[in-house]
Coordinates of C-alpha atoms in Angstrom, one line a residue:
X1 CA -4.1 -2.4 -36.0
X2 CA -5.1 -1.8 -32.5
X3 CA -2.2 -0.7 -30.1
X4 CA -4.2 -2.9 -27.4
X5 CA -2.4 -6.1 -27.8
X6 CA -3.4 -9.1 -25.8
X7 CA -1.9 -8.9 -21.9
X8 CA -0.2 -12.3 -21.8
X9 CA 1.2 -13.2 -18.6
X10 CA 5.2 -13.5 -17.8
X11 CA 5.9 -17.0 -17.2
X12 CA 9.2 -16.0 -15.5
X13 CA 7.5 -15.2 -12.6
X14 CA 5.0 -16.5 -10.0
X15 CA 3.0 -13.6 -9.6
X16 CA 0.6 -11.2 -12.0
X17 CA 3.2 -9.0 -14.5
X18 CA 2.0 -8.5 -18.3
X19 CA 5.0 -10.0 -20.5
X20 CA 6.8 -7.7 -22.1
X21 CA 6.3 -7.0 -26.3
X22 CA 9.0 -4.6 -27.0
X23 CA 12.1 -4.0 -25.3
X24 CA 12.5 -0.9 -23.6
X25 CA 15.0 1.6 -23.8
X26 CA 15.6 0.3 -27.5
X27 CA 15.3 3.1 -30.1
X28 CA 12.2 3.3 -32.2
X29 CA 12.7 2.1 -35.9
X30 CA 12.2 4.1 -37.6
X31 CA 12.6 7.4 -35.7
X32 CA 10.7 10.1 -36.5
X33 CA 11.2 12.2 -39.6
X34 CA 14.0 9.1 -39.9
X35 CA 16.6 11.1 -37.7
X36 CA 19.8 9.2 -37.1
X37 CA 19.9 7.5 -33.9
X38 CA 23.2 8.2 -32.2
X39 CA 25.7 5.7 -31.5
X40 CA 24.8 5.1 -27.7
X41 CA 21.8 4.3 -28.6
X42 CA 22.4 1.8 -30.9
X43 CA 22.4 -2.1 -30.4
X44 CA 25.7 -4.2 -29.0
X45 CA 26.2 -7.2 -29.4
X46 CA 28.5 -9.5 -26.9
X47 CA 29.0 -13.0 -27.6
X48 CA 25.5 -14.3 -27.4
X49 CA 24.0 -11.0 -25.8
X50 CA 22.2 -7.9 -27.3
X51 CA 22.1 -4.7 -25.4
X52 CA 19.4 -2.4 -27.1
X53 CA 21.4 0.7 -26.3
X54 CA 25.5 1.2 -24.8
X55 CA 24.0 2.6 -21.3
X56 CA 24.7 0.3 -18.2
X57 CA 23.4 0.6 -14.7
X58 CA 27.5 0.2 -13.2
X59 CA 27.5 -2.6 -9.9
X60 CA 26.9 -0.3 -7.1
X61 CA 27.2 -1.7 -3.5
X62 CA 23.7 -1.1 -1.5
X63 CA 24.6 -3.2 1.7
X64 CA 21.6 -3.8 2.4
X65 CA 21.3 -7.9 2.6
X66 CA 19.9 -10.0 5.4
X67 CA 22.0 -12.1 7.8
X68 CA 22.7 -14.7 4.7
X69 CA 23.9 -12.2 2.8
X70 CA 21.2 -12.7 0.3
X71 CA 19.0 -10.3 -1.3
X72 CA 15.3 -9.1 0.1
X73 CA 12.6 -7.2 -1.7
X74 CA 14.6 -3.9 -1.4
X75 CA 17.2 -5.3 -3.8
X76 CA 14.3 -5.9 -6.5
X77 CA 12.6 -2.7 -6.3
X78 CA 16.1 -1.1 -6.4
X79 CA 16.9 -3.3 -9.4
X80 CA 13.7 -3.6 -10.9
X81 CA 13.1 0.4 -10.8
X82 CA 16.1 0.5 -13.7
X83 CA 14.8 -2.8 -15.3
X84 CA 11.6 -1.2 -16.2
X85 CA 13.3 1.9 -17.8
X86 CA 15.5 -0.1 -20.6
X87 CA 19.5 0.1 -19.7
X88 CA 21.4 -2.0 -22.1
X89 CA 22.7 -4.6 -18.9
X90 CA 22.0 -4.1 -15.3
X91 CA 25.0 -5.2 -13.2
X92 CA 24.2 -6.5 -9.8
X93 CA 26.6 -4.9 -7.2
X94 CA 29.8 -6.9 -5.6
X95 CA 28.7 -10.2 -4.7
X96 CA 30.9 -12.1 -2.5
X97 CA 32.0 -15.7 -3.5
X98 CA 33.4 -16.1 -0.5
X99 CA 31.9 -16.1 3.6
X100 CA 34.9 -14.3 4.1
X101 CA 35.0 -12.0 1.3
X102 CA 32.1 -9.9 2.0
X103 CA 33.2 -5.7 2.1
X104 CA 30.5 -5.9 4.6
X105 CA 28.1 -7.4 7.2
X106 CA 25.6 -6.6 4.8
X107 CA 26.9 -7.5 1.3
X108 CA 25.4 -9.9 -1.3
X109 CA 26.7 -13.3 -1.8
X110 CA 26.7 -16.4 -3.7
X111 CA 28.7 -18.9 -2.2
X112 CA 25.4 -21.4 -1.4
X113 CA 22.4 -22.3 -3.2
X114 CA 20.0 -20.7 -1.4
X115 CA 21.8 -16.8 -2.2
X116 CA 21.8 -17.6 -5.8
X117 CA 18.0 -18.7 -5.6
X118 CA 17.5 -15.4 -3.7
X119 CA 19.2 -13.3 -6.8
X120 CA 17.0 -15.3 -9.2
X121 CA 14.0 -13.8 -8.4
X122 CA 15.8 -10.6 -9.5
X123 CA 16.8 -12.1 -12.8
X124 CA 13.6 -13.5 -13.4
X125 CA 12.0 -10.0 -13.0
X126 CA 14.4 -8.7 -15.8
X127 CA 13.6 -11.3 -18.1
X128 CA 9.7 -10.4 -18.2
X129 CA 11.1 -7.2 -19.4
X130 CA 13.4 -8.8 -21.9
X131 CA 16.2 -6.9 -20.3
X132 CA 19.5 -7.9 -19.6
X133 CA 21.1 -8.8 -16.5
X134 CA 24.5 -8.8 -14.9
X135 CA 26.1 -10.0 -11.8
X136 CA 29.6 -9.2 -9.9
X137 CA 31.6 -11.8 -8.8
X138 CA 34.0 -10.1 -6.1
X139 CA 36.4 -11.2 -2.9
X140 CA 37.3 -8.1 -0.8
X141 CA 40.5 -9.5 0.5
X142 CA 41.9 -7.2 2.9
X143 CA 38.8 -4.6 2.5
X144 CA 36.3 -7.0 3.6
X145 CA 34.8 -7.3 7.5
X146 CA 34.3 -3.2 7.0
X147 CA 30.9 -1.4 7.5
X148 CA 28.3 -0.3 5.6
X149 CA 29.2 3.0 3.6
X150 CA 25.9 4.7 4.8
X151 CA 27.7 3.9 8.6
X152 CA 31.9 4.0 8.1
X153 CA 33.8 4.5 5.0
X154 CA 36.9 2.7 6.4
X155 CA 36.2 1.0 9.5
X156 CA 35.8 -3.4 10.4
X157 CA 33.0 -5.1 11.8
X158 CA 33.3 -6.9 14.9
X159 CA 32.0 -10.1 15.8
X160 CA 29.3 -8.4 18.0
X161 CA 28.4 -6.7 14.5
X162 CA 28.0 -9.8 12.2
X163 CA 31.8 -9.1 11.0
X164 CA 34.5 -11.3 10.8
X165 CA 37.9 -10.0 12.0
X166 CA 40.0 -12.5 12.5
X167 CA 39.2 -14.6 8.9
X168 CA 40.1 -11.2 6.6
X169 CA 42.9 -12.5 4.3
X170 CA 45.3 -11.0 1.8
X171 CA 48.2 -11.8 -0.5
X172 CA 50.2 -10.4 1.9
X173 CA 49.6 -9.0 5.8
X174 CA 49.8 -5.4 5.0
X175 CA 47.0 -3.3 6.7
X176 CA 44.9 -1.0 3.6
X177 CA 46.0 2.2 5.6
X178 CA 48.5 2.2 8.4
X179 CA 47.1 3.2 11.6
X180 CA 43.7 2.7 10.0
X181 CA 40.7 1.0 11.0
X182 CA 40.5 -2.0 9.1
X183 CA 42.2 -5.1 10.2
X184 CA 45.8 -6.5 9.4
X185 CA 44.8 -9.5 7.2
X186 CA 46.4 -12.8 7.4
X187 CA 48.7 -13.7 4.6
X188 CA 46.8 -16.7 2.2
X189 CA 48.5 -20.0 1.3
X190 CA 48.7 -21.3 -1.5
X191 CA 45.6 -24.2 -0.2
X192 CA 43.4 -21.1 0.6
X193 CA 44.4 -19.6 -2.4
X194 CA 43.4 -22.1 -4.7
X195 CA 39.9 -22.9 -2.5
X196 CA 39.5 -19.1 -3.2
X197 CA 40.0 -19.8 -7.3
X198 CA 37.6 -22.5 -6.9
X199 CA 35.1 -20.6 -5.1
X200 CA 34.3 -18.2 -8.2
X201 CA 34.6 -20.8 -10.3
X202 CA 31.6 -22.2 -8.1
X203 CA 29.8 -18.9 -7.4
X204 CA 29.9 -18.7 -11.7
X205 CA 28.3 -21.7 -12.2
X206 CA 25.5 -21.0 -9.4
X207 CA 25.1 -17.5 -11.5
X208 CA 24.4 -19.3 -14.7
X209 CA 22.5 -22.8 -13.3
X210 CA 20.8 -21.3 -10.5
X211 CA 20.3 -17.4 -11.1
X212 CA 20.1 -17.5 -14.9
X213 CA 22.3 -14.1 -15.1
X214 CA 23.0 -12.9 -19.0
X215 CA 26.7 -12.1 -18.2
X216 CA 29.6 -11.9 -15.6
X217 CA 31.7 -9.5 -14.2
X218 CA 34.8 -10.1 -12.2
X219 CA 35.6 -7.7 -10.2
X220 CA 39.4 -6.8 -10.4
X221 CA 39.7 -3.2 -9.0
X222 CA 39.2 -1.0 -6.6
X223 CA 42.1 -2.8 -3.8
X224 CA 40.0 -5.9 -3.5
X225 CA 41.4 -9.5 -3.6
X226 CA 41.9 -9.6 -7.3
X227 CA 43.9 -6.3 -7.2
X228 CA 45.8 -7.2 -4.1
X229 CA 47.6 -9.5 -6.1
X230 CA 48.5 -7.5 -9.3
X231 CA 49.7 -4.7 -7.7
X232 CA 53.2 -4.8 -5.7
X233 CA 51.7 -2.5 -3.3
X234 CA 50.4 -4.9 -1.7
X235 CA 51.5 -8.3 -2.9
X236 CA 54.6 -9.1 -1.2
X237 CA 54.9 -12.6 -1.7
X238 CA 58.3 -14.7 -2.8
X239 CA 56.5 -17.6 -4.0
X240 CA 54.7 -18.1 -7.5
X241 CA 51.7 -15.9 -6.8
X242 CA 54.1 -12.7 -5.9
X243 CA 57.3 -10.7 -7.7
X244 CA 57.2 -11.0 -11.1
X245 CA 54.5 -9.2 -13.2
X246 CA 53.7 -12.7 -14.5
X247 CA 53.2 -14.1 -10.8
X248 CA 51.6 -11.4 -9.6
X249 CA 48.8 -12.1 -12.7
X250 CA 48.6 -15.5 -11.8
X251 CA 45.7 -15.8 -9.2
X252 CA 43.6 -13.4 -11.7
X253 CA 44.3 -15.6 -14.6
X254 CA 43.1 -18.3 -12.1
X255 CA 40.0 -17.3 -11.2
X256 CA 39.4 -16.1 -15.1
X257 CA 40.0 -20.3 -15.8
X258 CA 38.0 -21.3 -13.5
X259 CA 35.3 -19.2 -14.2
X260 CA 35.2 -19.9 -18.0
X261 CA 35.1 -23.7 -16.8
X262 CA 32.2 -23.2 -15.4
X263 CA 29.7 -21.0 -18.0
X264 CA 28.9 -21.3 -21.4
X265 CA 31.2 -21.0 -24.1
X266 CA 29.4 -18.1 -25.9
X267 CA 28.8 -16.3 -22.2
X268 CA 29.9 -13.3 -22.0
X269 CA 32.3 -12.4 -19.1
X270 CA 33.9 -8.8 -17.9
X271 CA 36.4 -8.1 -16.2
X272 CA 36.3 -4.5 -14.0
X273 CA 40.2 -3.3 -13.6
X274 CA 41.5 -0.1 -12.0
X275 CA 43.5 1.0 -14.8
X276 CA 46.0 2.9 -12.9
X277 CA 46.6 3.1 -8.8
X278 CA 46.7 7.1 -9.3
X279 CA 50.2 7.0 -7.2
X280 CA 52.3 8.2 -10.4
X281 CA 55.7 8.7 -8.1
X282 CA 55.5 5.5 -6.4
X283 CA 57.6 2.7 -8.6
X284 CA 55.3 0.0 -6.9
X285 CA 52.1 1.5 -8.4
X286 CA 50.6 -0.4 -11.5
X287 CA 50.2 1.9 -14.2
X288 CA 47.8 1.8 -17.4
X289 CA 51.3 0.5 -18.9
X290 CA 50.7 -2.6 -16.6
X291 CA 46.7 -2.7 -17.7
X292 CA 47.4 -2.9 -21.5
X293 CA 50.0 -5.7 -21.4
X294 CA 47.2 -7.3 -18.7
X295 CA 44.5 -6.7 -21.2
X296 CA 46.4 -8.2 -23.8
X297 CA 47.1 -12.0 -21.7
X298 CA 43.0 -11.7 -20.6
X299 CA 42.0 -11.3 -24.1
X300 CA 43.9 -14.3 -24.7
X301 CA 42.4 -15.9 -22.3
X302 CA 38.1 -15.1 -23.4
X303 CA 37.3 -12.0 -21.4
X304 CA 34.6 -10.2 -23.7
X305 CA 34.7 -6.7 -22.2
X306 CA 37.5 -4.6 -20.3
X307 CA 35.6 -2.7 -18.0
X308 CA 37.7 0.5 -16.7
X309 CA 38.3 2.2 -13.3
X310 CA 40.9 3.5 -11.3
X311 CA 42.4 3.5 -7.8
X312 CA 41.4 1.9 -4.4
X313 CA 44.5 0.3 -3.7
X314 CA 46.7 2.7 -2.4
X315 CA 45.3 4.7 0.4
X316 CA 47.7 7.4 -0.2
X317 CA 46.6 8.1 -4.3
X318 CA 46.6 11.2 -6.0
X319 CA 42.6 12.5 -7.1
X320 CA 41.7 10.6 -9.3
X321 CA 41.0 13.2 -12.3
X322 CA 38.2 15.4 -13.5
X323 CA 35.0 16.1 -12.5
X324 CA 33.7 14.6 -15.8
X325 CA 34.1 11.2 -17.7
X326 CA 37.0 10.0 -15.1
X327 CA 38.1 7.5 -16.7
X328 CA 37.7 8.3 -20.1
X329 CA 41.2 8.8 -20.8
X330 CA 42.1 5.4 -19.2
X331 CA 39.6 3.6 -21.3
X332 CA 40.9 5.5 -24.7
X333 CA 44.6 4.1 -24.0
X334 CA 43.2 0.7 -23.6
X335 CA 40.6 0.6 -26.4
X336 CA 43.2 1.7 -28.6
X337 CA 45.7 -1.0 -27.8
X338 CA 42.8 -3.6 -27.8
X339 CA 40.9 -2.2 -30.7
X340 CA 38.3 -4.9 -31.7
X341 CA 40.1 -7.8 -29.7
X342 CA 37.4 -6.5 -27.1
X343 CA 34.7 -4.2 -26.0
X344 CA 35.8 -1.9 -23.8
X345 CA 33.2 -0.2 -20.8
X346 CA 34.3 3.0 -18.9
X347 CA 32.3 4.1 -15.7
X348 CA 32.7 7.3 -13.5
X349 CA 31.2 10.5 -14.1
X350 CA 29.4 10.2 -17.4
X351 CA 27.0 12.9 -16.1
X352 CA 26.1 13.7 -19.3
X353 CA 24.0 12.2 -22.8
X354 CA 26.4 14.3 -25.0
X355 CA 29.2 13.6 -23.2
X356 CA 29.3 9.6 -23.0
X357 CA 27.4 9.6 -26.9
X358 CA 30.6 12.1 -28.1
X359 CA 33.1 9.5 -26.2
X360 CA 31.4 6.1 -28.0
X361 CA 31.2 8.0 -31.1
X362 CA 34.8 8.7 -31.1
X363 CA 35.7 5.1 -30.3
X364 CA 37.0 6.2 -26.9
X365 CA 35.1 3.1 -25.4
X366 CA 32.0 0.9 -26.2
X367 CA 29.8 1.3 -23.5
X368 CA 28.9 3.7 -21.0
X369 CA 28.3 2.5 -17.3
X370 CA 26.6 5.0 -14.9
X371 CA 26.0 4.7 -11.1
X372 CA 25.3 7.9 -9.7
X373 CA 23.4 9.2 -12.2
X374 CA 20.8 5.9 -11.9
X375 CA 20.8 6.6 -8.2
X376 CA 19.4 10.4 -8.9
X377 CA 17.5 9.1 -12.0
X378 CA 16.2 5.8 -12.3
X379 CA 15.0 6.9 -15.9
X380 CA 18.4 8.4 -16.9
X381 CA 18.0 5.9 -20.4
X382 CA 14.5 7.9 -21.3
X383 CA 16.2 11.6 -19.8
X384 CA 19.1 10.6 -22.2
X385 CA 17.0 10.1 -24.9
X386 CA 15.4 13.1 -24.8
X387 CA 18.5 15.1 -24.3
X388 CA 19.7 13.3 -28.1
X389 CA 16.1 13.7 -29.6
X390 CA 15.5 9.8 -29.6
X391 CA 12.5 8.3 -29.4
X392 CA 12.5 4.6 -27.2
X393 CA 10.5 2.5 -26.3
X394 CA 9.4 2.1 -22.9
X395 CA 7.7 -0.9 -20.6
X396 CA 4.3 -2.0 -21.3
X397 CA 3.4 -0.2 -18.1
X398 CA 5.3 3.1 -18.7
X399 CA 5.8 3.3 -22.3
X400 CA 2.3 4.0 -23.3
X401 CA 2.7 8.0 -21.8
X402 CA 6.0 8.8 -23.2
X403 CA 5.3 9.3 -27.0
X404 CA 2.0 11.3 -28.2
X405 CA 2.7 10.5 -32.0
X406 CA -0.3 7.0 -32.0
X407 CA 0.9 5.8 -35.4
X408 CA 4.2 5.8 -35.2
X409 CA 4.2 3.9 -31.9
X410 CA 1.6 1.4 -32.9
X411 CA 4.1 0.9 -36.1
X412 CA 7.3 0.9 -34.6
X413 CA 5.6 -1.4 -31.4
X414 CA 4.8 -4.1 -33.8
X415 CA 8.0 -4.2 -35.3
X416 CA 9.6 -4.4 -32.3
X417 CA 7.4 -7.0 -31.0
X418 CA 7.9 -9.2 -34.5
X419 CA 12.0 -9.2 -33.3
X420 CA 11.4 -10.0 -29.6
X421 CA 9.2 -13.0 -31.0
X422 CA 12.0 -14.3 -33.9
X423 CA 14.6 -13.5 -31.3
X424 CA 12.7 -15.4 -28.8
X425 CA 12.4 -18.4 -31.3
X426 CA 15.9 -19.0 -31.9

């Protein structure tokens, strides 16, 4: 057979990209001298979706949108230079369901049509490459209206800068830092509460109808809206949305029902929590005690993976732990108490193939999200490999250079092909 397969156009998109045959980043079958292929490198399946491999690209804020908050061409050559080099998902970065729940001037959105179309071409991109794609559903709550990260870490927008200072709302009106520079948000009612509820539920639908995103990610960490509200840090309310551990769960278990309303039954949905508020000697703090009884109602409730981080509530917390695998720890207390109820993603400092394979392998968590390490390496998936002794596929543009061994490529390609056809099919 000739390893020159017809070049068939991708009917995703409106311009000139060969569709793709073979899935990159998706280990070769069978590998050479039929090595094992380690367990990050192996296929997961969630709900309806199959990641070829455990390695995710984690959401990672670029603030780099135009004055609708929607993406440009930067946001699909940032995107697309991962896409072509095989992760397992791609998770867009905190997009704001919201006008006022933007972290910045600059954020993504998709609370109108016209952002979601925006983010489409960006899905439709990852589907000529049979690649899997993510998006972030977030409301920054008393962290929105700040600046750009490359500009301020902790500092609001005024009006004169596209910001919004006097709209930033909370559960309560406590400032993130005291004396700091972002704004003292107005306390919610209960009205703008529930519009709030509604408005993921709406941004969700847009992701699936309009977009065509693979999965969902609520963003539930990090001091934003969601985690405003669990935390009595910073929800101080008396009414049914504040006090008890059970009201103070409410608006999340809200905005999980309203989501799920609003998708497929068999679409996957994550949920990103910071597991602990790193504040060990404050009695306010939520603790990874708090995130396993959490997990347990969410589960209940259809969220597919538990996607583990830590801190951003508090502005006083501790550091937040080693130099390697973060999180780790966090994510092995609540895959345990989970156990196959759920998948269970860590992210932070996975700097390492060995490392986050050893961690999956021992059942410390399902799948590995990196950020930083994309940023450095766009082919981390391919740099991973190698460091394991896998051989992957690649794109139809790339792939072709990676592996000298003809036979076993044209083999293993055709193979591959044959499943992306039958999947394709069904």
């Amino acid at each position: 057979m000739s390893i020159h397969a017809p070049v068939t156009p991708a009917k995703e998109v409106p311009y000139f990209i060969p569709k793709a045959t073979v899935i990159a980043g998706q280990a070769l079958d069978p590998q050479p001298e039929d090595k094992n292929v380690p367990k990050i490198f192996q296929p997961l399946k969630i709900k309806g979706l199959n990641l070829q491999n455990r390695i995710g690209v984690s959401p990672m804020c670029m603030y780099s949108a135009n004055t609708k908050f929607e993406s440009t061409p930067f946001h699909l050559i940032h995107y697309g230079s991962f896409l072509l080099r095989g992760p397992g998902i791609t998770i867009i970065e905190a997009t704001s369901v919201s006008p006022e729940g933007g972290l910045s001037p600059q954020d993504l959105a998709i609370f109108n049509d016209g952002q979601a179309l925006k983010l489409k071409e960006i899905v439709d991109f990852a589907h000529t490459q049979n690649q899997n794609i993510a998006v972030q559903l977030a409301h920054g709550g008393r962290k929105a209206n700040g600046q750009a990260a490359y500009v301020h870490l902790e500092k609001a927008s005024t009006k004169e800068e596209g910001g919004w200072p006097d709209k930033v709302v909370a559960p309560s009106p406590i400032a993130y830092r005291d004396g700091g520079s972002l704004v003292v948000p107005k306390e919610l009612s209960v009205t703008e509460i529930e519009r709030i509820v509604g408005d993921f539920g709406s941004a969700a639908k847009r992701a699936v109808e309009i977009s065509g995103f693979d999965a969902i990610e609520i963003h539930g960490a990090h001091g934003y809206l969601i985690n405003e509200f669990l935390s009595e840090i910073s929800n101080k309310r008396t009414d049914k949305y504040g006090g008890s551990f059970e009201n103070r769960i409410r608006f999340l278990l809200e905005v999980i029902d309203s989501i799920k309303a609003n998708v497929p039954a068999d679409f996957p949905v994550f949920l990103r929590i910071s597991a602990s508020e790193n504040t060990p000697d404050d009695p306010l703090a939520w603790t990874i005690e708090d995130s396993i009884k959490l997990v347990d109602v969410v589960i209940e409730k259809g969220i597919d993976v538990i996607d583990v981080s830590s801190g951003g509530n508090n502005s006083n917390q501790n550091a937040r732990g080693p130099k390697e695998a973060l999180h780790a720890e966090l994510a092995r207390a609540i895959k345990k108490s989970v156990g196959d109820r759920a998948l269970v993603a860590c992210v932070g400092k996975l700097n390492r193939a060995e490392l986050a394979n050893g961690l999956i392998e021992e059942g410390a968590f399902d799948l590995a999200l990196v950020g930083v390490g994309f940023l450095k390496n766009p082919g981390l998936v391919n740099q991973w490999a190698e460091d394991l002794g896998v051989r992957v596929h690649g794109s139809r543009q790339y792939g072709w250079a990676f592996h000298p061994d003809r036979d076993q490529v044209v083999e293993a390609i055709t193979k591959a092909a044959e499943n992306v056809k039958l999947r394709d099919s069904k």
